[in-house]
CSV table of C-alpha atoms in Angstrom, one decimal:
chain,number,residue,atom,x,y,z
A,1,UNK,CA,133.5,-46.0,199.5
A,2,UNK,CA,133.4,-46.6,203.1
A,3,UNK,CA,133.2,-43.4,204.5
A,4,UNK,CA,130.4,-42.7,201.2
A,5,UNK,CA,128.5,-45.3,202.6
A,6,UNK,CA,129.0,-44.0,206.7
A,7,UNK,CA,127.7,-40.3,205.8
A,8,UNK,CA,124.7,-41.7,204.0
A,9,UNK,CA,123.7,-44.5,206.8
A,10,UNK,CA,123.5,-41.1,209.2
A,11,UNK,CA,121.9,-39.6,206.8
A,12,UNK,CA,118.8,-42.1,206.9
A,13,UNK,CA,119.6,-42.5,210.8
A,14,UNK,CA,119.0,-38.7,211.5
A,15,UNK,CA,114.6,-38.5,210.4
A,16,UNK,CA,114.3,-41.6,212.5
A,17,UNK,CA,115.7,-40.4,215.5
A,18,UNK,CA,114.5,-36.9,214.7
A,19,UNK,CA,111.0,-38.8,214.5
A,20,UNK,CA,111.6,-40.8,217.5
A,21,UNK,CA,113.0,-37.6,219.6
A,22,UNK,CA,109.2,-35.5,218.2
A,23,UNK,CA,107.1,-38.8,219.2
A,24,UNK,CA,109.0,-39.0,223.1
A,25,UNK,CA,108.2,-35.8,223.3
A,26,UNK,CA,104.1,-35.7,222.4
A,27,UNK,CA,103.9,-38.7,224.5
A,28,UNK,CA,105.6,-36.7,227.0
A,29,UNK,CA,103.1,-33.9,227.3
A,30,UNK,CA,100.6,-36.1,227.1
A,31,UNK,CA,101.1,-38.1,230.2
A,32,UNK,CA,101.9,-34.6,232.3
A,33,UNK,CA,99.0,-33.7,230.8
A,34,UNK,CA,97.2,-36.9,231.6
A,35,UNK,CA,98.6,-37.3,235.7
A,36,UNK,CA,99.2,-33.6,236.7
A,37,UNK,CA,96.0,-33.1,237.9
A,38,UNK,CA,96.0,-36.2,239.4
A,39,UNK,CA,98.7,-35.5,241.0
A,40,UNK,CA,97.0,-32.0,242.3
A,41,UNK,CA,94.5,-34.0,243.8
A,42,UNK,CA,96.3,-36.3,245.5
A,43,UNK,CA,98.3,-33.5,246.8
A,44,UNK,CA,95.1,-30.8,248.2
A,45,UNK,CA,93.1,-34.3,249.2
A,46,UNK,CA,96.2,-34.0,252.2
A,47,UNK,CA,95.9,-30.8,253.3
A,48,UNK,CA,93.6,-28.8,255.2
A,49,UNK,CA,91.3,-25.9,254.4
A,50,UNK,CA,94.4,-23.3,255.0
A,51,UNK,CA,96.6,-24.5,253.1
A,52,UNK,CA,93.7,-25.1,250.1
A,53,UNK,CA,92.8,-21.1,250.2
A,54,UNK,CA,96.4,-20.0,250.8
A,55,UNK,CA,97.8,-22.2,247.5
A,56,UNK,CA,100.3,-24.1,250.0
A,57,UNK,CA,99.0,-27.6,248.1
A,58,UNK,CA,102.9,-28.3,247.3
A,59,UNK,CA,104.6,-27.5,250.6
A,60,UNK,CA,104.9,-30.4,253.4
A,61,UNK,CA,103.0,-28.8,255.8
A,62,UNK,CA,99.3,-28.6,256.9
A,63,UNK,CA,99.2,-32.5,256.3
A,64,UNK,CA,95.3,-34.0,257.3
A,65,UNK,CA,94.6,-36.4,255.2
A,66,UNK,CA,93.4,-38.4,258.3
A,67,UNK,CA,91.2,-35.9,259.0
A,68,UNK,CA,89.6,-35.3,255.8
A,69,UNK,CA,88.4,-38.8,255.2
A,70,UNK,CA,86.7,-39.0,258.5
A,71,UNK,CA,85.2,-35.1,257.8
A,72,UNK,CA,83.8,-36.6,254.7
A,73,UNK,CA,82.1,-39.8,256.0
A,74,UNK,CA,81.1,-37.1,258.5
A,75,UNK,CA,79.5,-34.5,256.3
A,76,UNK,CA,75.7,-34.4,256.5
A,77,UNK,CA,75.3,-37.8,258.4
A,78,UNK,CA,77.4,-39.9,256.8
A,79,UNK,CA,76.0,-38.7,253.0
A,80,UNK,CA,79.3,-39.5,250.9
A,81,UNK,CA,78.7,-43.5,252.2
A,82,UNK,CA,75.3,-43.5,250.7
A,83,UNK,CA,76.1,-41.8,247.6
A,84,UNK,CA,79.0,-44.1,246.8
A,85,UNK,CA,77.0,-47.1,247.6
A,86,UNK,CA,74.5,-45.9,245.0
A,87,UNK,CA,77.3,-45.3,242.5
A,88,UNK,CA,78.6,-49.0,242.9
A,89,UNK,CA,75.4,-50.1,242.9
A,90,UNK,CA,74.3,-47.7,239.6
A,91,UNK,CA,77.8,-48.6,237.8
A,92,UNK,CA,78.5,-52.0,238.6
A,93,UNK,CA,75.2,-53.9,238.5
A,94,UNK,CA,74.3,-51.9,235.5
A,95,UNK,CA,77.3,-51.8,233.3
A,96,UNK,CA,77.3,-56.0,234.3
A,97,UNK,CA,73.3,-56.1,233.2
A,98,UNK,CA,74.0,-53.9,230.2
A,99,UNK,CA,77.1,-55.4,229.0
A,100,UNK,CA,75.0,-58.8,228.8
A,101,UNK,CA,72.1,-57.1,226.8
A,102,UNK,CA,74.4,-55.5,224.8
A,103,UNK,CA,76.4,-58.3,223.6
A,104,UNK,CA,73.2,-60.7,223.2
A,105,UNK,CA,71.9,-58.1,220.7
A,106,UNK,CA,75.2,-57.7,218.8
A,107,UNK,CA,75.3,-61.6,218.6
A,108,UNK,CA,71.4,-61.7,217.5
A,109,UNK,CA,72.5,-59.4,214.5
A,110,UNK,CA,75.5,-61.0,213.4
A,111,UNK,CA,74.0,-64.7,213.7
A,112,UNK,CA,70.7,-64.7,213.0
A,113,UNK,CA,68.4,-63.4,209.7
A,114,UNK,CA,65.3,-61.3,209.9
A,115,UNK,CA,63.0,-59.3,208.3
A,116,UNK,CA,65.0,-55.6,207.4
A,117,UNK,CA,68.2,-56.5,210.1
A,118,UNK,CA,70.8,-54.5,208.2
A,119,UNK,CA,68.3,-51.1,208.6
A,120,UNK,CA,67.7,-52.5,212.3
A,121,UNK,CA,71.5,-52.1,212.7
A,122,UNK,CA,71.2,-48.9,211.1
A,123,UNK,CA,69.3,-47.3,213.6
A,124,UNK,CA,71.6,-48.4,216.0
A,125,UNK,CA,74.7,-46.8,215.0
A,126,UNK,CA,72.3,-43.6,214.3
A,127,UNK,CA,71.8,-43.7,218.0
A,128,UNK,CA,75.4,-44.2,218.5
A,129,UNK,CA,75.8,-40.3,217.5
A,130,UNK,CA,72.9,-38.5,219.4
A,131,UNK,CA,74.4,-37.1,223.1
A,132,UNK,CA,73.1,-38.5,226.1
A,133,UNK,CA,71.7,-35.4,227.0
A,134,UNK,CA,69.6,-34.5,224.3
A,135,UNK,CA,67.8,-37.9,225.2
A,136,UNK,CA,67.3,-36.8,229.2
A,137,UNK,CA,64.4,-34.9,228.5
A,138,UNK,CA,62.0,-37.8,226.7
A,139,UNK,CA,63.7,-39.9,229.2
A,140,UNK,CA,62.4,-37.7,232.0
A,141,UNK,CA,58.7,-37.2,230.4
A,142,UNK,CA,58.5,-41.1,230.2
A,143,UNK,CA,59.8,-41.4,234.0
A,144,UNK,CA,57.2,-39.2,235.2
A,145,UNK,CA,54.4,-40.8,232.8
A,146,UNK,CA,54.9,-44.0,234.8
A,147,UNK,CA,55.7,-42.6,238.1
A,148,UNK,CA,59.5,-43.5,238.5
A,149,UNK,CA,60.6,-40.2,238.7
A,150,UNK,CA,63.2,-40.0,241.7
A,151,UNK,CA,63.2,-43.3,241.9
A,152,UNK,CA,66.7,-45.7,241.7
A,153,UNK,CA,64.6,-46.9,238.4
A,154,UNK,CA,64.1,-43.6,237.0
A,155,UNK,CA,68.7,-43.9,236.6
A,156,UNK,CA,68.9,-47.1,237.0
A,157,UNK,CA,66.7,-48.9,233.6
A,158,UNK,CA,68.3,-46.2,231.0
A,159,UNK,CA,71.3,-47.1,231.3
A,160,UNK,CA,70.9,-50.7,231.0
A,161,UNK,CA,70.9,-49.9,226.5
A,162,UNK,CA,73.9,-48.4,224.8
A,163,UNK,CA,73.8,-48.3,221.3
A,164,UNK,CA,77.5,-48.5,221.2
A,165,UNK,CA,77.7,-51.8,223.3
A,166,UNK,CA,75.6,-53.5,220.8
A,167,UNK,CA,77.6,-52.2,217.7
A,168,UNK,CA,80.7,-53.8,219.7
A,169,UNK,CA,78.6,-56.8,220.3
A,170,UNK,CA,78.2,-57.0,217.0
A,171,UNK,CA,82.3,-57.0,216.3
A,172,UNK,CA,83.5,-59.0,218.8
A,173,UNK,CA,80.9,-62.0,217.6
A,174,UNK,CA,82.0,-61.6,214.0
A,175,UNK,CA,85.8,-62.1,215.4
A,176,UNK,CA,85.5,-64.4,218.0
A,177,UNK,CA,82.3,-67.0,217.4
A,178,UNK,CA,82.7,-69.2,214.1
A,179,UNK,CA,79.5,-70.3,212.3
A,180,UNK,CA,81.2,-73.7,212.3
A,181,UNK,CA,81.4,-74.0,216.2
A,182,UNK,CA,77.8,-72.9,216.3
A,183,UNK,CA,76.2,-75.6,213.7
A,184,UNK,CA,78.2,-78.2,215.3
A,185,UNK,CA,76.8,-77.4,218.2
A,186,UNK,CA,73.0,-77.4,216.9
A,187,UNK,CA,74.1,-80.6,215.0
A,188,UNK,CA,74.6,-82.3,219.1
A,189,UNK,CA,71.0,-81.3,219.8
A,190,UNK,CA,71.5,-78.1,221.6
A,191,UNK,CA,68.9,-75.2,221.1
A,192,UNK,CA,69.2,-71.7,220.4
A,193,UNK,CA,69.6,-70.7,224.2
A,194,UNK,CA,71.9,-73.5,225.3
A,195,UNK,CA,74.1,-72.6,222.2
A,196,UNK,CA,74.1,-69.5,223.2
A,197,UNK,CA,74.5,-69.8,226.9
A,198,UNK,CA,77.4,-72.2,226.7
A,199,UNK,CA,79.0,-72.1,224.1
A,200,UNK,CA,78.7,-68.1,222.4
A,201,UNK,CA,78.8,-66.5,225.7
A,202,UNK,CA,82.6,-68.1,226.8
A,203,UNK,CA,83.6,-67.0,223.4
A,204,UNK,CA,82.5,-63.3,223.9
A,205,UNK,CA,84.1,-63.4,227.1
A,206,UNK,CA,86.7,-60.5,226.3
A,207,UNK,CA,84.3,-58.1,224.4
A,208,UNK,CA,81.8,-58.8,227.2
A,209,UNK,CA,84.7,-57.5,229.6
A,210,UNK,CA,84.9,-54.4,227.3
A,211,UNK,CA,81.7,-53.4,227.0
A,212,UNK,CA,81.6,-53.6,230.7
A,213,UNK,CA,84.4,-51.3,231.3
A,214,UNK,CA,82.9,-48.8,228.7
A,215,UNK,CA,79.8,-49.0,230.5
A,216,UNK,CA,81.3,-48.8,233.7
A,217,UNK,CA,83.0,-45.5,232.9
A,218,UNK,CA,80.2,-43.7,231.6
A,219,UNK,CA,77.6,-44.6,233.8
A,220,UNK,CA,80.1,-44.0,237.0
A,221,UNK,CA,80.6,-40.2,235.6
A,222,UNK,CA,76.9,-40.1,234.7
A,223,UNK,CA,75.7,-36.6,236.0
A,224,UNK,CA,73.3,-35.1,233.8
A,225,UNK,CA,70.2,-37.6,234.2
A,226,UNK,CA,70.6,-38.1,238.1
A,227,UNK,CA,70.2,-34.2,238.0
A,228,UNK,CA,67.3,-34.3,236.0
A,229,UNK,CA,65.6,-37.4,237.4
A,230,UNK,CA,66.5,-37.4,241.3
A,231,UNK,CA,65.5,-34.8,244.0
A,232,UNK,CA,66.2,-36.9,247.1
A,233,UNK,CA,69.6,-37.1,247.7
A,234,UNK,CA,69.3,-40.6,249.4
A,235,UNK,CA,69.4,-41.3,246.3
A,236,UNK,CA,72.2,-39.5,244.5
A,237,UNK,CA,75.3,-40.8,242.8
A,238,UNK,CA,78.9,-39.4,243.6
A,239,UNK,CA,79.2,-36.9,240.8
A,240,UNK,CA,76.0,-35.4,241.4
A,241,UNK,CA,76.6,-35.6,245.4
A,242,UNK,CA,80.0,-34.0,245.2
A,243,UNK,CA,77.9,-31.5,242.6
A,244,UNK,CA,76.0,-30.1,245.3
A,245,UNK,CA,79.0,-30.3,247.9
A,246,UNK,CA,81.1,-27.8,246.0
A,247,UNK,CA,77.9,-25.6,245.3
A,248,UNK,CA,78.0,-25.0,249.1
A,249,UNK,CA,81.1,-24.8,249.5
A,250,UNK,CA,80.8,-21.0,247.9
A,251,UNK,CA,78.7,-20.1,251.2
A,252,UNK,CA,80.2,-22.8,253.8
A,253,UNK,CA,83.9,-23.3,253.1
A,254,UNK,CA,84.2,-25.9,255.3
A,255,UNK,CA,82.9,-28.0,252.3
A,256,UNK,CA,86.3,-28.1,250.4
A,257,UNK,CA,88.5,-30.2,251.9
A,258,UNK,CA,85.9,-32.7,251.8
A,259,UNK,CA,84.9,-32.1,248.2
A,260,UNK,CA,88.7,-33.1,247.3
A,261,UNK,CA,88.7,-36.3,249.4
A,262,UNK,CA,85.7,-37.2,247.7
A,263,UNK,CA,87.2,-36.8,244.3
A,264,UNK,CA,90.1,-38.6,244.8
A,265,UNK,CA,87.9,-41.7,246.7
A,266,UNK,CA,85.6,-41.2,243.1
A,267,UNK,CA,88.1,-42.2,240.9
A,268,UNK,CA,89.3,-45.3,242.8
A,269,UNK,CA,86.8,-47.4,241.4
A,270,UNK,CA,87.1,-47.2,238.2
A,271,UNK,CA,91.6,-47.3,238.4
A,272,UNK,CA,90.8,-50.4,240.3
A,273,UNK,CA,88.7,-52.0,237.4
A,274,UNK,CA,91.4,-51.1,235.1
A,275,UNK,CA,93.9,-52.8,236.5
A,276,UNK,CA,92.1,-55.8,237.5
A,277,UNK,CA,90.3,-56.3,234.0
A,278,UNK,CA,92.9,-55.0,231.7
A,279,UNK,CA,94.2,-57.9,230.4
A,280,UNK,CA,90.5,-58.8,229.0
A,281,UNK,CA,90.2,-55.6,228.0
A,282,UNK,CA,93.7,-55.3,226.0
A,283,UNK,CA,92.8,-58.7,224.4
A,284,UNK,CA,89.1,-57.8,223.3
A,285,UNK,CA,90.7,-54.6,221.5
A,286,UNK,CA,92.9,-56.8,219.4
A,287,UNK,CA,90.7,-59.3,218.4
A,288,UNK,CA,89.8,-58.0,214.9
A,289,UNK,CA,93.8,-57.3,214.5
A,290,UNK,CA,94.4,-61.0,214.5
A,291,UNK,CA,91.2,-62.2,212.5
């Protein structure tokens, strides 16, 4: 009976570790998949323009990483500086200001009542599903109708709306502001505003977070309406910067190693953000889990 008993506990053993050994495995490939060509561009950021066009990236030789940073600040005057102080600029003061719209609409339609809200809210999540760029073109005719083409405006005000920010808006108020909290606050004399302002907004703290880091992302790797709305490159972000880099480098090679650098420096940011606001982030995902 014992031994009975033995063969069939393997027996149910086996598919778990079989499924355990198939899901290691996935997750595996996905992370190689995931940091190899991070790991690449870590590795050619180090090396010097021989070593890029002979395929020498893994050896230990040709190291000038030193060198490429300062090439980079370098490059055209000093061009890379002024492109990634309009990124921060573009990313961080926009994701912050459209994060804030973006939860004060979601909270407006979870809270309040008005005349045909639910089709309101339809829209919204229609707009959810058309790409970015099929909107750059109306986007550009309304720039240059009102003279803000290639103009930190003309990238700056679209992204301040995201139809996706509000729909999480929307979420994280259902999950994380009662109705109870709110009429007990009206009940002490506080308006609409101050309700909001002081008690809702601490509340929405960790969707605010997360709506911020969404934003954050896609506006940072915004390319396509900086190439549509800017000429001046004064005025261009990283990705469209490093765009026009690499688009030289066919003729001038010299533009390479620098390209590199810059791509690595690119994705600092947002790692950075990551890892300092992750632990709002993590906790805004979770919040309908535990509702």
């Amino acid at each position: 009976m014992s031994a009975t008993s033995s063969t069939t506990r393997t027996a149910m053993l086996r598919p778990r570790l079989l499924g355990r050994s198939v899901v290691q495995v996935v997750v595996g490939i996905s992370v190689l998949y995931t940091l190899l060509p991070v790991l690449w561009l870590v590795l050619a950021a180090s090396k010097d323009r021989d070593a890029l066009f002979g395929s020498d990236v893994l050896s230990l030789n040709h190291f000038a990483f030193v060198q490429n940073l300062k090439d980079l600040f370098a490059m055209d005057g000093g061009l890379y500086g002024r492109w990634y102080g309009n990124s921060l600029l573009y990313a961080v003061l926009g994701a912050a200001l459209g994060a804030l719209v973006s939860i004060a609409c979601g909270y407006a339609f979870d809270k309040y009542r008005f005349p045909h809200k639910e089709k309101l809210f339809g829209l919204v999540l229609a707009a959810v599903m058309v790409p970015q760029t099929v909107l750059a073109l109306p986007l550009y005719l309304m720039a240059s109708g009102t003279g803000l083409v290639n103009t930190f405006w003309a990238v700056f005000i679209p992204v301040l709306f995201n139809p996706f920010g509000v729909y999480l808006g929307r979420i994280f108020s259902q999950g994380y502001v009662p109705n109870e909290v709110l009429e007990a606050a009206r009940v002490d004399g506080a308006g609409e505003l101050t309700t909001y302002f002081r008690v809702a907004l601490r509340m929405l703290g960790p969707g605010l977070v997360t709506v911020f880091l969404f934003q954050l992302t896609a506006i940072w790797n915004n390319f396509f309406l900086p190439m549509v709305m800017l000429s001046d490159q004064d005025l261009y972000p990283v990705s469209l910067g490093l765009y026009t880099w690499n688009s030289s480098a066919t003729v001038s090679p010299e533009y390479y190693p620098v390209v590199i650098m810059g791509s690595l420096l690119a994705v600092l940011p947002l790692i950075l953000a990551f890892a300092l606001l992750q632990r709002f982030w993590k906790s805004g995902l979770t919040a309908g889990a535990v509702k």
